[in-house]
XYZ file of C-alpha atoms in Angstrom:
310
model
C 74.296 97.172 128.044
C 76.219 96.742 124.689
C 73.725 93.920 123.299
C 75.629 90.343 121.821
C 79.281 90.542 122.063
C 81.431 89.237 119.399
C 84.901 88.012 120.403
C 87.244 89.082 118.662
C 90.638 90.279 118.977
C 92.234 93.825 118.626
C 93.177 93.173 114.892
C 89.748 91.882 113.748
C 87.006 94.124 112.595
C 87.153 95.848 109.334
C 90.172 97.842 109.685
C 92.133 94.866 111.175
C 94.189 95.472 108.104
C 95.437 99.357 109.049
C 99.388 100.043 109.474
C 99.440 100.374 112.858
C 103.124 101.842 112.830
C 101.190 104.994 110.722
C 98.688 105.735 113.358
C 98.878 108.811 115.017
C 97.739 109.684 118.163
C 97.892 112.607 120.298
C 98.772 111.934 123.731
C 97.288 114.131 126.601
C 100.010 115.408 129.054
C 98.545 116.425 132.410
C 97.436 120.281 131.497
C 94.897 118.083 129.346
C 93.232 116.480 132.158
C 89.634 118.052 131.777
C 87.496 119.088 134.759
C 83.660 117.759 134.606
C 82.066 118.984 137.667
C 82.577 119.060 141.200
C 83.122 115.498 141.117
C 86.302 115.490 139.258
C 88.310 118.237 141.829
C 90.669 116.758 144.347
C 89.196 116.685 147.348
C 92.380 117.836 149.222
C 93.221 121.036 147.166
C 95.405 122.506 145.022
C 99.459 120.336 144.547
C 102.280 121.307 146.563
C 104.859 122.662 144.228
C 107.168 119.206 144.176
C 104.991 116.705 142.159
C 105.732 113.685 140.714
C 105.038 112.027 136.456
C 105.101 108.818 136.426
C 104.378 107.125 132.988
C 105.640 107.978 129.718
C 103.621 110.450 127.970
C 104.988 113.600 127.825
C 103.139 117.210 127.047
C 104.428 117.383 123.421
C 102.596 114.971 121.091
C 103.597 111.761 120.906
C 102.727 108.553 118.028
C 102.154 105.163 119.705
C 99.757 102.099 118.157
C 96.490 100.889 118.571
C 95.992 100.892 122.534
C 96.745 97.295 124.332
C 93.509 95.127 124.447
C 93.378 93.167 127.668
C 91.415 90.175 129.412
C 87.809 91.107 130.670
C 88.243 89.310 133.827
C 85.673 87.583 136.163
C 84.303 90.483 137.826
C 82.925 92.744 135.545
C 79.148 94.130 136.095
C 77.523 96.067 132.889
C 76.583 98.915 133.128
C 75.698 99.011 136.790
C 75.960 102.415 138.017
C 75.807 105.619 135.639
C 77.736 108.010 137.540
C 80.914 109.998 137.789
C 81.894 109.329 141.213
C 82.362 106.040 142.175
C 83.754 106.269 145.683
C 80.691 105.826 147.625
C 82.243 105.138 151.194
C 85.354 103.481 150.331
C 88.517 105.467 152.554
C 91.447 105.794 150.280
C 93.727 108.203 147.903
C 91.578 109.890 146.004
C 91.949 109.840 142.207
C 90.289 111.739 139.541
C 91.094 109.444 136.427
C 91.090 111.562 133.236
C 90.687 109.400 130.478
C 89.853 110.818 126.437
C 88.983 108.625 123.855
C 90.021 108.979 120.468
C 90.185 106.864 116.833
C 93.381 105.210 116.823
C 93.781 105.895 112.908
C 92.661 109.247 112.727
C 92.893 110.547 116.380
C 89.219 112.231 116.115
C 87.901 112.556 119.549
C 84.927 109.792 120.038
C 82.166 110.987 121.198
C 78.915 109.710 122.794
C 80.952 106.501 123.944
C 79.963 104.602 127.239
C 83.358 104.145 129.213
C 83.577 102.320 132.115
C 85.779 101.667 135.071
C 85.663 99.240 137.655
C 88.805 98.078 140.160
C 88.875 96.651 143.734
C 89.575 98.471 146.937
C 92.497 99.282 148.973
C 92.626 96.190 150.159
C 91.819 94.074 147.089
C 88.124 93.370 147.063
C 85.930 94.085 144.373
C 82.460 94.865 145.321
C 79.638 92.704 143.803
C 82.327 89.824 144.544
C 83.501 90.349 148.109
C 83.137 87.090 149.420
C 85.548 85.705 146.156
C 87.921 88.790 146.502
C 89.495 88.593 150.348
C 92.286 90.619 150.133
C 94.408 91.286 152.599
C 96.487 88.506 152.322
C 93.903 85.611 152.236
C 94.225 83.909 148.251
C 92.428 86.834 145.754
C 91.434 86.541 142.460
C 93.952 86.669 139.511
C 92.441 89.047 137.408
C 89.098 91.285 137.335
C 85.851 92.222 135.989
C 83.245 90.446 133.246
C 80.065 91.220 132.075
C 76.679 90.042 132.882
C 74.293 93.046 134.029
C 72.801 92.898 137.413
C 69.708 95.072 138.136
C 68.758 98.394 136.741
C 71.333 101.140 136.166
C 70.912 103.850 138.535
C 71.405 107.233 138.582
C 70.782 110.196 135.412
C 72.597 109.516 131.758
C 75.362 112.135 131.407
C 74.205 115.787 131.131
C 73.424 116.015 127.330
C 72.251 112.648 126.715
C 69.518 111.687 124.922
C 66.091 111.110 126.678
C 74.952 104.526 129.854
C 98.964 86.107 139.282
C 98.021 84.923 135.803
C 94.813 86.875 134.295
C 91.988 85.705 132.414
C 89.270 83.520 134.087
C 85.387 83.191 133.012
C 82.722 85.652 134.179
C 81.388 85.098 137.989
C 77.897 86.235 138.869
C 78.309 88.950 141.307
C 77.645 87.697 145.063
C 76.553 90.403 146.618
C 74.846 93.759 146.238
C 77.845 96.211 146.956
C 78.569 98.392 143.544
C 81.363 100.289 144.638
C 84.044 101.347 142.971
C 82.170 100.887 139.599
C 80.958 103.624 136.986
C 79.769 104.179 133.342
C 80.211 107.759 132.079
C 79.746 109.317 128.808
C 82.578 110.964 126.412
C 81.744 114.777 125.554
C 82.233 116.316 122.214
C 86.214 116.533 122.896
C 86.292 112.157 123.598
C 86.616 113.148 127.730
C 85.440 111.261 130.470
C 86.754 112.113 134.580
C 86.060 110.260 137.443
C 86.838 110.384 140.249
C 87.778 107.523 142.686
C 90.361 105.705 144.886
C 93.742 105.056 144.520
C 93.455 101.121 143.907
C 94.513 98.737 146.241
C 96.271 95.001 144.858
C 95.964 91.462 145.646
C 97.332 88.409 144.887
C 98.832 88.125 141.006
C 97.893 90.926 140.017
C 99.849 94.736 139.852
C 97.922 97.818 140.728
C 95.221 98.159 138.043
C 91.884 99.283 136.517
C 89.845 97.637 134.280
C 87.995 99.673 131.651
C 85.750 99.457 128.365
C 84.748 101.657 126.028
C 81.271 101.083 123.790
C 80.679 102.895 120.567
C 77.519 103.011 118.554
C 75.045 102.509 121.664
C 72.331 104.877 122.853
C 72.011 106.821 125.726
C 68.097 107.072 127.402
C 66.534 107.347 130.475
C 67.695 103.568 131.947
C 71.316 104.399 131.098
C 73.049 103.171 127.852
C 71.652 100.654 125.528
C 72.771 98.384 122.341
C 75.970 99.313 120.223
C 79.193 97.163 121.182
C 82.317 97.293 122.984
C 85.471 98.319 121.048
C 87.673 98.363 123.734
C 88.997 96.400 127.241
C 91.628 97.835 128.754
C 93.749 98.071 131.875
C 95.289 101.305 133.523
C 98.409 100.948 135.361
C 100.252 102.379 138.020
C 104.499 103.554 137.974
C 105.818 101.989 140.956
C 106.530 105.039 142.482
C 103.370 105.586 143.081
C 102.274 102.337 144.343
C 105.226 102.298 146.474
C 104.061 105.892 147.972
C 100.609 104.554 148.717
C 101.721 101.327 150.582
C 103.001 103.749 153.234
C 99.365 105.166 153.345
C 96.654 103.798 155.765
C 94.457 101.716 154.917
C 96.990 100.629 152.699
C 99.488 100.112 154.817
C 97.380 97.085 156.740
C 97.751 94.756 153.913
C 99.937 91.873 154.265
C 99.063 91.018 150.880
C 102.310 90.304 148.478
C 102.621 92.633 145.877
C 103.095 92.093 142.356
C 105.158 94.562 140.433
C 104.923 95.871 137.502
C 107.167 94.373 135.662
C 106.132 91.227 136.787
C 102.482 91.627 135.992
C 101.323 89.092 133.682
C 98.660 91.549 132.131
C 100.566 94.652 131.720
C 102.618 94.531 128.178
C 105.760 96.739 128.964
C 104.500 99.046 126.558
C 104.522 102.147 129.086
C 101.153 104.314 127.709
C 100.408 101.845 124.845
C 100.157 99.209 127.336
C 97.742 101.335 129.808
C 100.593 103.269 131.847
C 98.783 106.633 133.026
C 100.655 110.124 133.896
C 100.423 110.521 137.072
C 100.501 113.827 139.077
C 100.828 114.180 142.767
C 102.707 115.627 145.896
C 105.877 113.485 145.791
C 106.270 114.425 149.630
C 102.531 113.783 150.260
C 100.475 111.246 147.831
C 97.914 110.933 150.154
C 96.807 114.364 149.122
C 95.629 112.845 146.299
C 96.379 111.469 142.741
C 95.065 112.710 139.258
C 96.108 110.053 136.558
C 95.475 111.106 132.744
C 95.875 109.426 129.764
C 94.222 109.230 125.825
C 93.177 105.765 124.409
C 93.322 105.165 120.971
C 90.518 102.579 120.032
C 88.943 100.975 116.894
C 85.104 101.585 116.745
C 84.818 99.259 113.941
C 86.355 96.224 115.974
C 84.580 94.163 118.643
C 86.993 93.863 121.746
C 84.940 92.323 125.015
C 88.005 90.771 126.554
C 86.347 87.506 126.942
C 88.291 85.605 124.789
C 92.219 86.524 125.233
């Protein structure tokens, strides 16, 4: 999707010199989280009046540095499914992930990027890779996602478009033909993307996550998104709150998988919304309601991030 990736870490590129202690960056609280459709409304309704933040962002603005680059992972596919909704039939808390995209050094909205988002499901399997990825307690993969295309992307560009335990591990090629949980959407003129998913599931190693990319300087046409690169991998996280709220949610609740925390996630850097830690909003007497998680990433478009080499 993104043509030849260089690898390179986050302080390559041509601004691998910037002060990151002077960048700026305005993080969303949860009145930013921006509605795109249908697609992006919890299905369950409107929030019962007790809710609960987990993460630390706040709704004043707030500084933090360049936004945590993190390992690819084995199961990435590129570019796979051009959509908003990624659910398909997967049973689960729903989640509408509000993400914005912004220039780390001079917090400009980015527009015209190709995010995506892929993660497994409640039970820790990651379609394209379900006979790798067994979940509920068998031995699952240690990380996530890489990125070799498979087939043609389906489904219409964006509305505007032009006429897309221990982490790390090489790519797999996918195994079989499932693709859900897995989207590419486009940033609007304000650097926002929503989609709307499941509440992730976890397996062995590995905390609650979801992988992500971001690629800049691509083009959007009629097969999806082409050329450009990636400036960004990334990894959202969940407060354990949360995760412990959903355990005690079918299906859920069936694992016997052991659960890695989050502060004993190998991936996750400690750095709260720096490191990937979304805001979280939900009915603290009711998460299975649903979930919306926000947060703003602050990338370089001048670097070349693809996660495969960290």
């Amino acid at each position: 999707m993104t043509g030849n990736h260089t690898e390179h870490q986050q302080d390559n590129g041509p601004r691998h010199k910037r002060d990151l202690t002077r960048r700026k960056v305005v993080v969303a609280g949860a009145g930013a989280a921006v509605a795109v459709g249908a697609g992006t409304a919890l299905a369950s309704g409107a929030f019962a009046d007790e809710t609960s933040t987990a993460g630390t962002a706040t709704t004043s603005e707030a500084c933090y540095k360049l936004t945590s680059e993190t390992t690819e992972g084995p199961y990435y596919i590129d570019a796979d499914k051009i959509r908003r909704d990624i659910t398909e039939d997967k049973e689960g808390i729903p989640l509408v992930l509000n993400l914005k995209v912004i220039d780390a050094e001079t917090c400009k909205p980015i527009a015209n990027a190709a995010v995506d988002i892929w993660h497994c499901d409640a039970l820790g399997i990651y379609s394209g890779y379900e006979s790798l990825s067994t979940g509920g307690g068998g031995t699952a993969p240690t990380d996530a996602p890489s990125g070799t295309p498979s087939g043609t992307p389906t489904g219409e560009p964006p509305s505007g478009a032009p006429s897309g335990g221990t982490g790390g591990g090489g790519h797999e090629e996918p195994t079989d033909d499932e693709r859900y949980l897995r989207g590419t959407w486009r940033t609007d003129k304000q650097g926002r993307v929503a989609f709307k998913t499941i509440f992730p599931g976890w397996y062995r190693g590995r905390t609650v996550h979801i992988h992500t990319k971001v690629h800049v300087d691509g083009k959007w046409t009629d097969a999806g998104y082409e050329g450009g690169h990636t400036c960004h991998t990334g990894q959202f996280f969940f407060a354990e709150e949360a995760v412990l709220a959903s355990a005690e949610v079918e299906p859920y609740s069936t694992s016997t998988t052991e659960r890695t925390t989050l502060t004993e996630d190998t991936i996750y850097d400690q750095s709260g919304t720096t490191g990937g830690l979304l805001k979280l909003k939900y009915d603290k007497k009711n998460i299975a309601k649903g979930v919306v998680g926000s947060i703003t990433m602050g990338v370089d478009p001048d670097s070349t991030n693809d996660g495969t080499s960290l």
